[in-house]
Coordinates of C-alpha atoms and ligand atoms in Angstrom, one line a residue:
X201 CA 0.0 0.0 0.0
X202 CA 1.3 3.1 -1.5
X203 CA 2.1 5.6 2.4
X204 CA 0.1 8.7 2.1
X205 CA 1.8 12.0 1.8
X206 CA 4.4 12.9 4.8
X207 CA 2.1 16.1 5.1
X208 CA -0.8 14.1 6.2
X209 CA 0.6 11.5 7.9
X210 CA 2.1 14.1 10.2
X211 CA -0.8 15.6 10.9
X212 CA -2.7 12.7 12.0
X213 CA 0.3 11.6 14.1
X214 CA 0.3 15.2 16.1
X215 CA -3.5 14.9 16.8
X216 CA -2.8 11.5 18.0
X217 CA -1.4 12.9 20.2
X218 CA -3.4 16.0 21.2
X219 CA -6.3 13.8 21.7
X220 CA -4.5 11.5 24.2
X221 CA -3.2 14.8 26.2
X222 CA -7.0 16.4 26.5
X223 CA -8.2 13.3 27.7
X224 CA -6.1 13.4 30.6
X225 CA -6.8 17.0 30.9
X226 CA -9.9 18.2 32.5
X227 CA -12.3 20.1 30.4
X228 CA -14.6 22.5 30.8
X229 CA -17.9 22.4 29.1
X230 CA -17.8 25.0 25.7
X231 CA -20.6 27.3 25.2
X232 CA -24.0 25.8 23.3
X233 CA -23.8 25.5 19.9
X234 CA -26.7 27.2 19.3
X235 CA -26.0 30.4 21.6
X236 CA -26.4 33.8 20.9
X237 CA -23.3 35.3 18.6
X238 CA -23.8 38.6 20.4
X239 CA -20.7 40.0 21.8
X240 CA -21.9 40.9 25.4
X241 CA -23.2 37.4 25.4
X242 CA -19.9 36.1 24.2
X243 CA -18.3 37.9 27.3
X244 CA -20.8 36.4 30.0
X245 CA -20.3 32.9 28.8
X246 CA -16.7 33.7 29.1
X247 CA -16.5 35.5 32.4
X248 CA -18.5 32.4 33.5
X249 CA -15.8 29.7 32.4
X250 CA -13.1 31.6 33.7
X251 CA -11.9 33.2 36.9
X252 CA -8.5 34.8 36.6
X253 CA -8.3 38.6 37.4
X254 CA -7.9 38.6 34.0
X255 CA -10.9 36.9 32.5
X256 CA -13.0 39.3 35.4
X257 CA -11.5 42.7 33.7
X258 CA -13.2 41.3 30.6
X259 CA -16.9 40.6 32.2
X260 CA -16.4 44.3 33.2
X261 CA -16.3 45.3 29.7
X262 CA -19.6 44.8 27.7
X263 CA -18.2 44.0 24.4
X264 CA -15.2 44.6 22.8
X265 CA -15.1 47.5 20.4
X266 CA -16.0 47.8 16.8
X267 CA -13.2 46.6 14.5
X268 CA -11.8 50.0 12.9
X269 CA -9.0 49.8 10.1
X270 CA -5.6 50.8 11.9
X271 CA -3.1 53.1 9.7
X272 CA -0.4 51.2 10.7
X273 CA -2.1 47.9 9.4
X274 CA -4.4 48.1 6.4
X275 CA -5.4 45.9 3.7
X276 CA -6.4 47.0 -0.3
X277 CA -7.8 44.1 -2.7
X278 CA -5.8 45.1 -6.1
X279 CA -7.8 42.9 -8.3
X280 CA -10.6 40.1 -8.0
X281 CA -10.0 37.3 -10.8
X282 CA -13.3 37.4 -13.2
X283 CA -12.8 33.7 -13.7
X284 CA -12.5 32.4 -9.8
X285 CA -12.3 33.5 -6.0
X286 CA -8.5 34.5 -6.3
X287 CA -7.3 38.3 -5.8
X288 CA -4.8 40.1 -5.5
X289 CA -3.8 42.3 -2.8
X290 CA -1.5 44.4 -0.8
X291 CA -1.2 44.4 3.1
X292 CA 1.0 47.0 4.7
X293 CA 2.6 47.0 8.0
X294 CA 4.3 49.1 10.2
X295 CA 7.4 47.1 8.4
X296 CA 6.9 47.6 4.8
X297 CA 4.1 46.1 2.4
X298 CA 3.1 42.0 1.6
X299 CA 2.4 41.4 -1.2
X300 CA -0.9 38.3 -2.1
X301 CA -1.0 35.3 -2.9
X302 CA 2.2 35.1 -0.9
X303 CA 4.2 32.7 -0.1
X304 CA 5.4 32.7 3.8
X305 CA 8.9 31.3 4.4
X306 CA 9.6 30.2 7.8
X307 CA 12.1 31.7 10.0
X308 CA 11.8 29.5 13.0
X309 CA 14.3 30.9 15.4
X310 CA 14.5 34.1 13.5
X311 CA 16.6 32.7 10.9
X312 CA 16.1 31.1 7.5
X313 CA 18.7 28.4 8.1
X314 CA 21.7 28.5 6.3
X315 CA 20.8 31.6 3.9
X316 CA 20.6 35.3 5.1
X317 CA 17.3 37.7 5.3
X318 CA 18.3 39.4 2.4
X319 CA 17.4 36.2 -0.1
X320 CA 13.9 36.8 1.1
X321 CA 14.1 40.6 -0.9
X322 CA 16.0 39.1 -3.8
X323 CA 13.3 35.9 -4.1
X324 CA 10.4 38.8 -3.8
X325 CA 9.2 36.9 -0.6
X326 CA 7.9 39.6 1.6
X327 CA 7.1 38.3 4.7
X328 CA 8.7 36.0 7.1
X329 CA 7.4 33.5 9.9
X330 CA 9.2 33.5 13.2
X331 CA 8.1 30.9 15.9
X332 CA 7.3 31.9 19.1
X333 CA 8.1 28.5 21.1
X334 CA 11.8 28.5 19.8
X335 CA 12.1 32.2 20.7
X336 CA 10.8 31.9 23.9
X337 CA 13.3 29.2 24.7
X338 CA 16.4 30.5 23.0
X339 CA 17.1 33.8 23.2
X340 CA 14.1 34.4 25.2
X341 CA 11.2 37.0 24.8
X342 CA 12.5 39.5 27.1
X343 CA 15.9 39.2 25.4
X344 CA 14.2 40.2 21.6
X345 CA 12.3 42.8 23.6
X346 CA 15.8 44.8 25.2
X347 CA 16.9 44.0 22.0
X348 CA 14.5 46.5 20.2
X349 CA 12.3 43.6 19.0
X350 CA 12.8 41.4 16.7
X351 CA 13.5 43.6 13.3
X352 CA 16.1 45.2 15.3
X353 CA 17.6 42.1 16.7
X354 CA 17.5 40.0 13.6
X355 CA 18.4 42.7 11.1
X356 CA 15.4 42.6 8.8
X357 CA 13.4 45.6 8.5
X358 CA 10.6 43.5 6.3
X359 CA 7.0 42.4 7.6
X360 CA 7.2 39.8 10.3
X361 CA 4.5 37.2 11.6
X362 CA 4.8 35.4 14.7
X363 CA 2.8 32.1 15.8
X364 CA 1.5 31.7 19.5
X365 CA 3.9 28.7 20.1
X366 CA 0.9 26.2 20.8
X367 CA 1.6 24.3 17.9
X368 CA 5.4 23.3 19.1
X369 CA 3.8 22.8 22.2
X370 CA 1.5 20.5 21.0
X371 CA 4.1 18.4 18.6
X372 CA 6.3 17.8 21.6
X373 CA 3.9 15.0 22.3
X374 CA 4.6 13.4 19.0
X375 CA 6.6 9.9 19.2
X376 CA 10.3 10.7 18.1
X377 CA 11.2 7.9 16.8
X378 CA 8.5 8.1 14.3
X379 CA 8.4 11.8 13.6
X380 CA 12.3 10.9 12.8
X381 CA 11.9 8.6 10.5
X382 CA 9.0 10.4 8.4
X383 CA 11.1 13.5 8.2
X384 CA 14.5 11.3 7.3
X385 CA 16.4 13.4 4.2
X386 CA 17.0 9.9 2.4
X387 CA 12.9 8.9 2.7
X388 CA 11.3 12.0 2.6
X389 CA 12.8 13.4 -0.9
X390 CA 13.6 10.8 -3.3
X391 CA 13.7 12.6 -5.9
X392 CA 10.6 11.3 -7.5
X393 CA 10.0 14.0 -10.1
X394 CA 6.2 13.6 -8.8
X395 CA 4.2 16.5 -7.4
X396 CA 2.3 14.1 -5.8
X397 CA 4.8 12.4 -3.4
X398 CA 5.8 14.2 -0.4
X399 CA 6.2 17.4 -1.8
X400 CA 4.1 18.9 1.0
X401 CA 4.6 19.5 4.2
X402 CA 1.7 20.2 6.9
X403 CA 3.9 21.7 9.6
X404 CA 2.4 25.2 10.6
X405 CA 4.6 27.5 10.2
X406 CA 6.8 25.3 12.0
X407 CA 9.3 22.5 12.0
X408 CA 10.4 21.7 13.6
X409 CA 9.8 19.3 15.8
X410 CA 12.7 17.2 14.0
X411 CA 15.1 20.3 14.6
X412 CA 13.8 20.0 18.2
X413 CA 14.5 17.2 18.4
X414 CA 18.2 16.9 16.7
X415 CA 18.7 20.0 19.2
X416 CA 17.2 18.6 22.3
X417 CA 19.0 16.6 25.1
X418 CA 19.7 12.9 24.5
X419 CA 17.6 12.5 27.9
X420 CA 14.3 14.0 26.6
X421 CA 14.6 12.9 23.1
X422 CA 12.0 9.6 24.1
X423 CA 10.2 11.9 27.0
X424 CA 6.5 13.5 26.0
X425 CA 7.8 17.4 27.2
X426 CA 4.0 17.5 27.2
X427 CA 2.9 17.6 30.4
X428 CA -1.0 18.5 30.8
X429 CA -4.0 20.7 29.0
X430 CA -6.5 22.4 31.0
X431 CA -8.4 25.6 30.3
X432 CA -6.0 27.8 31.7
X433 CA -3.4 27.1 28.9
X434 CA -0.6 24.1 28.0
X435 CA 1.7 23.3 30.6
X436 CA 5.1 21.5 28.7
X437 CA 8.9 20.8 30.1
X438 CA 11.8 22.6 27.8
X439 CA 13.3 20.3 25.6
X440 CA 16.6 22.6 25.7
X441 CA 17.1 22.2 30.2
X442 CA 13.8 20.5 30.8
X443 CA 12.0 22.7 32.9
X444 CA 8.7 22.9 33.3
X445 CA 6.7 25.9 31.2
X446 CA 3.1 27.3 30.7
X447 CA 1.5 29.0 27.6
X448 CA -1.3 30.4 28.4
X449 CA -3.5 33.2 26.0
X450 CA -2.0 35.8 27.8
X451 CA 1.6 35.0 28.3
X452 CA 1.3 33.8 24.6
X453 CA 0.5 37.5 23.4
X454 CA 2.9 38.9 25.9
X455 CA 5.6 37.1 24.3
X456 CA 4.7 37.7 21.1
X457 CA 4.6 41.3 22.3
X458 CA 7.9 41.5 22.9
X459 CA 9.4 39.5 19.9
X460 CA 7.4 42.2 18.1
X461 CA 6.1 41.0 14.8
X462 CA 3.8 42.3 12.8
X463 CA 1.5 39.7 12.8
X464 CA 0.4 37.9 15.6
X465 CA -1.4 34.4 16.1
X466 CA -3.7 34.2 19.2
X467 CA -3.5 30.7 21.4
X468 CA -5.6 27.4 19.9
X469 CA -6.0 24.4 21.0
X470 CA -4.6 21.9 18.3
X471 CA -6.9 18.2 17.5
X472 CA -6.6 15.2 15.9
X473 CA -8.0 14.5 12.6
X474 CA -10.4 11.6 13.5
X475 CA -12.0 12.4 16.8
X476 CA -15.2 12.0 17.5
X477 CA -17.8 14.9 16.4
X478 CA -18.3 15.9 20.3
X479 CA -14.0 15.8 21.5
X480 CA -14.1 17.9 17.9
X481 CA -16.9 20.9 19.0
X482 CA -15.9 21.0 22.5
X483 CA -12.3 21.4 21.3
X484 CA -13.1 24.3 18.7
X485 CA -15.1 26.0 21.8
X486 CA -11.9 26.0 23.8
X487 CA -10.4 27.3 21.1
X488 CA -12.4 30.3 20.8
X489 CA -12.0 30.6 24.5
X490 CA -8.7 31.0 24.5
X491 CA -8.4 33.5 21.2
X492 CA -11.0 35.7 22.8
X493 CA -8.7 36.1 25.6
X494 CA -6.0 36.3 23.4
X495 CA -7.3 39.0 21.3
X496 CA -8.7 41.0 25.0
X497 CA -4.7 40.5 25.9
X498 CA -3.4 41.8 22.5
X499 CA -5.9 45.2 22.4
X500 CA -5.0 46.1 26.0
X501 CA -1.7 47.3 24.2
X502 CA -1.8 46.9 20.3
X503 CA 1.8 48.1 19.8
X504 CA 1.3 48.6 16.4
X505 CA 0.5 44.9 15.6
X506 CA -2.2 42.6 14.2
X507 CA -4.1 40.0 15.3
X508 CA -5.4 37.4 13.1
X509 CA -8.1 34.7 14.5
X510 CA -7.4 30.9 13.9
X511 CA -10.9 29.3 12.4
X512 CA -10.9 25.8 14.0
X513 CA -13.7 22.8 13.1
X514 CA -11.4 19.8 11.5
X515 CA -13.0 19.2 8.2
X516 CA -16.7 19.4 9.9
X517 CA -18.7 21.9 7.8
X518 CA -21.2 22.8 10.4
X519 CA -18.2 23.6 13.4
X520 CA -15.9 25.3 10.4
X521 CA -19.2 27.5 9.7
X522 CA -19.9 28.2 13.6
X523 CA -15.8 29.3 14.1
X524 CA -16.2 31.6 11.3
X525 CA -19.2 33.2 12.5
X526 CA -18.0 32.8 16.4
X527 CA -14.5 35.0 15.4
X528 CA -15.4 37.2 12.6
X529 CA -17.7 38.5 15.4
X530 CA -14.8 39.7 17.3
X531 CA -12.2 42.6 15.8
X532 CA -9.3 40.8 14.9
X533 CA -7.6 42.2 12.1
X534 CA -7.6 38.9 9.5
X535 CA -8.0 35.3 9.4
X536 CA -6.4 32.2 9.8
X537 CA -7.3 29.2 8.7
X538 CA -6.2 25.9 11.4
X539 CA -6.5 23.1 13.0
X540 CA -6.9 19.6 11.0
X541 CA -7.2 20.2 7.6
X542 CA -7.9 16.4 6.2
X543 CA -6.5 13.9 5.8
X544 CA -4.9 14.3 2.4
X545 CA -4.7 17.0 -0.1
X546 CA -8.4 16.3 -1.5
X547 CA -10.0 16.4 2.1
X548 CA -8.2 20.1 1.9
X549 CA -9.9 20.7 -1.0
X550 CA -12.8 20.5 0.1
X551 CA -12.3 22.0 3.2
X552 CA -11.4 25.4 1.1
X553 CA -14.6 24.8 -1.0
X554 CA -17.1 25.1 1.9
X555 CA -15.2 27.2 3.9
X556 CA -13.4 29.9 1.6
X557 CA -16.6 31.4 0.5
X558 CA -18.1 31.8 4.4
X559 CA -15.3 33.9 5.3
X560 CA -15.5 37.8 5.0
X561 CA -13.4 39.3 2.1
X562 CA -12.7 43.0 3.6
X563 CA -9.8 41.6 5.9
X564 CA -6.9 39.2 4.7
X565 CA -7.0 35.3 5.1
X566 CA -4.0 33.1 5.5
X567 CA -3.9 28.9 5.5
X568 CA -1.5 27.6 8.3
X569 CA 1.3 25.5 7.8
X570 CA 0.4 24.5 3.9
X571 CA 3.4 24.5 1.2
X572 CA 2.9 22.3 -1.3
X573 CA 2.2 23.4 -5.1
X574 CA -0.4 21.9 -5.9
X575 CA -2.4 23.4 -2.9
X576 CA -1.4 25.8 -3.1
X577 CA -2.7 26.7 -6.4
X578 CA -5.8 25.5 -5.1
X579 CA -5.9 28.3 -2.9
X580 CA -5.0 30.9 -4.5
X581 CA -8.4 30.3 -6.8
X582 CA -10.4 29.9 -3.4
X583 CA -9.1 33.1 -2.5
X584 CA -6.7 31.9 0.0
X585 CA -4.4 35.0 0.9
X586 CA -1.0 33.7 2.0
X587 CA 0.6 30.5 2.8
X588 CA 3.5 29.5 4.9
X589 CA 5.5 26.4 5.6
X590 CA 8.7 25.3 6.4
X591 CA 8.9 23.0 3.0
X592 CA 10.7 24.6 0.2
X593 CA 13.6 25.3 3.0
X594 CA 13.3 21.7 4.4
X595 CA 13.4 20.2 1.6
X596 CA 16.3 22.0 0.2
X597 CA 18.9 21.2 2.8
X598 CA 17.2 17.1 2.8
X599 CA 18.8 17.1 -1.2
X600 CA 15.6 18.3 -3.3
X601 CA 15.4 21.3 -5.7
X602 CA 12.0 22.7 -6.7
X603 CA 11.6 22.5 -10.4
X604 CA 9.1 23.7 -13.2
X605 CA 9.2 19.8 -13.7
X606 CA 8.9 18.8 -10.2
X607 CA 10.9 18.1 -7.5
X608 CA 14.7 17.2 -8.3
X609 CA 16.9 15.0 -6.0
X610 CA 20.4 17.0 -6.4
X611 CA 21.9 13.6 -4.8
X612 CA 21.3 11.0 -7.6
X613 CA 24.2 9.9 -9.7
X614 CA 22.6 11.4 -12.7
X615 CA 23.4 14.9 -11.6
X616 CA 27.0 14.5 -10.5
X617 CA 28.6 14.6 -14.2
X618 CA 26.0 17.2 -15.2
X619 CA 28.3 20.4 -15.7
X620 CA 26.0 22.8 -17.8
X621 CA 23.1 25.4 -16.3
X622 CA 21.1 24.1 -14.1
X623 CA 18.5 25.6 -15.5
X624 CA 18.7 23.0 -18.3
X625 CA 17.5 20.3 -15.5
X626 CA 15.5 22.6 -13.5
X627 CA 13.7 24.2 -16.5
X628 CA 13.3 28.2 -17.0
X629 CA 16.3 29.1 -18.1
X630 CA 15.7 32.5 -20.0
X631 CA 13.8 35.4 -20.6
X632 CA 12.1 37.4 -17.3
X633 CA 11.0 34.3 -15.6
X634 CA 14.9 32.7 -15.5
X635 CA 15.8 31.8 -11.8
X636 CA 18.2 34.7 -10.5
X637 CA 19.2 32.4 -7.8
X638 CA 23.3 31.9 -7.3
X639 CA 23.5 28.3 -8.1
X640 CA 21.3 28.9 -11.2
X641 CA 23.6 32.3 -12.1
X642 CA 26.7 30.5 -11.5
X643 CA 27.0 27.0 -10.5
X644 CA 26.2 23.4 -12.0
X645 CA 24.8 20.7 -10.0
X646 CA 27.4 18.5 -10.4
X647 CA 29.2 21.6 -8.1
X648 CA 26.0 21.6 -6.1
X649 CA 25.9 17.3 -5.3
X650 CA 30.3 17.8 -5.1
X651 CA 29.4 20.2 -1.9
X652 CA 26.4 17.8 -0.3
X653 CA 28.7 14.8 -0.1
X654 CA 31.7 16.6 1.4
X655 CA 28.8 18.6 3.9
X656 CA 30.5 21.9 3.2
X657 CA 27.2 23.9 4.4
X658 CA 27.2 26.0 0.9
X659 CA 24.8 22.8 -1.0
X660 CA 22.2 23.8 1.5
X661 CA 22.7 27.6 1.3
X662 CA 22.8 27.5 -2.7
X663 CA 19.8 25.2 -2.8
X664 CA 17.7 26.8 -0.2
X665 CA 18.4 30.6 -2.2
X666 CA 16.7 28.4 -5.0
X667 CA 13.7 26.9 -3.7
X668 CA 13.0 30.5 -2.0
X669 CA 13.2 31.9 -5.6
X670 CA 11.2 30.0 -6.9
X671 CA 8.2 29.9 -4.3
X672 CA 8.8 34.0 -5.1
X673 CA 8.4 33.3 -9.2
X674 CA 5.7 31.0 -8.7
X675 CA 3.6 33.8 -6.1
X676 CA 4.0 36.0 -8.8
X677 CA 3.3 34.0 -11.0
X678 CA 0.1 33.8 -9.6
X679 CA -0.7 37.3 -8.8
X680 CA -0.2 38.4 -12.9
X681 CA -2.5 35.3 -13.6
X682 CA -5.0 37.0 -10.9
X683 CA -4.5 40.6 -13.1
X684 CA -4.9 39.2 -16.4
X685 CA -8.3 37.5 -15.0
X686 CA -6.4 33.8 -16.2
X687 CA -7.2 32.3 -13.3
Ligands
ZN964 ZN1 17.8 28.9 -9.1

């Protein structure tokens, strides 16, 4: 039996997990489905369920305030496709402009591994993903905030978005051993010139839970750092020193406040792909407890930031439908689209077709943690704003170049004799559209395979510059098909 794609499979293995962890946990009842969407209600059922002093400053407040536009943050649709749901638009931030359909590269620990920021500009990727759970561990929030924030501190004066760290959190649960040998370079990209084999990755923004784990102490490498889930938040041990942490909503934002992005991600609960309809809703109810309190943290001191919510609901229409009229109730400046998205890349599919059309088009969308071409020009017809993942970069430094004909393992035997343009392997090579990248410009990939097998670091520099340029030519590829009403 032929496996399904790594993407999937990693999903389904994370909310394996998650659904073991709330079981232990102790939940509180969520709101009835069937409750009024108005916000003062929202705020009652919320005071109720909580009791922090906190959670009582909100009950004092009878509803959060109207969403305005902010100037530091606003968002223009360019063009709407006459032939589907795609546009194309422009975001600005207080750090320069994004931008859609874009392409997200991840910057875990506020780094691109093994390539500088400035590829980003030269690919035409605009905005960058840093994750909060790395940062909080290593340098630390408070470090990135005496620092000047993170633009300062990493050097990039581009558009920045931050996750809440849950999702990290969550993954540490995830059996190494396995998670290890789905993510091993030699299985994970044969170079099967295949779009439909492994060339997706569903990791949220993330990744890392193999670079955790190659990072992490021999001692916790077989340990669940996952400790318990209640309502308050997500209680998890360090995998760098082992000591025992808490995430909640609140300390989440204030985190993210001090890394400083301009883009921020409110706290949700993360669930496997087959649980029952019930462990499902009352699971999307937590989550939107703990955004609301994420987004009443986040407006107590905007600091020139967004907020975006996360719409929950698995592939359930009805709960999908309820998160999106539970959130787009509440101001948050966009929307983010979480949680399990199927099982495979058709289950996403259809996810987008129900769900892209219920979502409100005057504030930008993005889908979490969702690389992969062939979704991702999916999307971009749905209407899907942005998408980020950790794949293109992954992938690059595991022996696989992106390709207009599909994915090319730089490490077969084939390659090491081939002294010409790469371009002549890895297709566009002239005119506007011609990969600018160094390799491309310079190199051949019989250099490129000579640097993998002595591991000078260079092979995975050169061949993550290329996969970033061309996620940037095929995003802008994308947004001229938008203009020209071709898609
Ligand atoms: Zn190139």
């Amino acid at each position: 039996m032929r496996s399904p794609p790594l993407c999937w499979a990693f999903t389904e293995r994370l909310a394996m997990m998650t659904t073991a962890t709330t079981t232990r946990a102790t939940r509180i009842a969520g709101p009835p489905s069937n409750r009024n969407l108005h916000r003062g209600i929202i705020h009652r059922t919320f005071a109720h369920q909580n009791s922090s002093a906190d959670r009582k400053d909100i009950s004092k407040n009878d509803s959060f305030p109207e969403y305005v536009q902010k100037p530091f943050f606003t968002f223009e649709v360019l063009h709407e496709s006459k032939r589907s749901r795609a546009r194309a638009c422009k975001i600005t931030t207080p750090h320069g402009t994004i931008f859609t359909p874009a392409f997200v590269a991840v910057g875990t620990q506020g780094a691109l591994k093994a390539v500088p920021h400035s590829v980003l500009d030269d690919a035409n990727l605009d905005l960058m993903f840093a994750n909060t759970y790395h940062l909080l561990l290593q340098p630390g929030h408070e470090h990135l905030q005496k620092a000047g924030g993170i633009h300062k501190f990493i050097g990039r004066n581009r558009p920045t978005i931050s996750d809440s760290g849950g999702f990290q959190v969550f993954s540490l649960g995830l059996d190494a051993d396995e998670l290890d040998e789905s993510k091993s370079p030699n299985k994970n990209n044969n170079g099967n010139n295949n779009n439909n084999n492994n060339n997706g990755e569903r990791n949220h923004g993330g990744t890392g839970t193999k670079e955790l784990k190659s990072r992490g102490k021999t001692k916790h490498k077989q340990q669940n750092l996952l400790e318990k889930v209640d309502e308050d938040g997500v209680t998890f041990r360090s995998y760098r020193d082992g000591t025992t942490l808490k995430l909640t909503p609140e300390s989440s934002v204030q985190a993210q406040k001090n890394i400083g992005c301009d883009i921020i991600l409110p706290l949700d609960e993360l669930t496997k792909y087959d649980i029952s309809l019930q462990e499902l809703s009352e699971s999307v109810d937590r989550s939107h407890r703990w955004e609301t309190r994420s987004l009443y943290e986040h407006l107590k001191n905007v600091k020139e930031q967004a907020m975006y919510a996360i719409i929950h609901g698995g592939v359930d229409e009805r709960l999908r439908k309820k998160s999106v009229e539970y959130l787009t109730s509440l101001p948050f400046d966009g929307y983010a689209i979480g949680g399990s998205l199927g099982k495979n890349r058709e289950e996403l599919k259809e996810l987008l077709q129900f769900l892209m059309p219920i979502i409100p088009r005057d504030k930008p969308n993005h889908l979490l943690g969702i690389g992969d071409l062939p979704s991702i020009a999916h999307g971009v017809r749905m209407g899907v704003d942005s998408f980020d993942s950790a794949y293109p970069t992954q992938i690059a430094r595991h022996g696989t170049l992106l390709s207009e004909n599909g994915p090319v393992n730089y490490r077969k035997s084939e390659y090491r004799e081939h002294f010409g343009k790469p371009a002549e392997i890895l297709g566009n090579s002239s005119g506007d559209d011609e990969c600018k990248c160094l390799l491309c410009r310079k190199h051949s990939l019989s250099y490129l395979a000579h640097l993998d097998r002595a591991n000078e670091p260079m092979a995975w520099s050169l061949a993550t510059e290329h996969n970033l340029h061309f996620m940037g030519r095929t995003m802008e590829r994308h947004r001229q098909a938008i203009m020209n009403d071709e898609i």
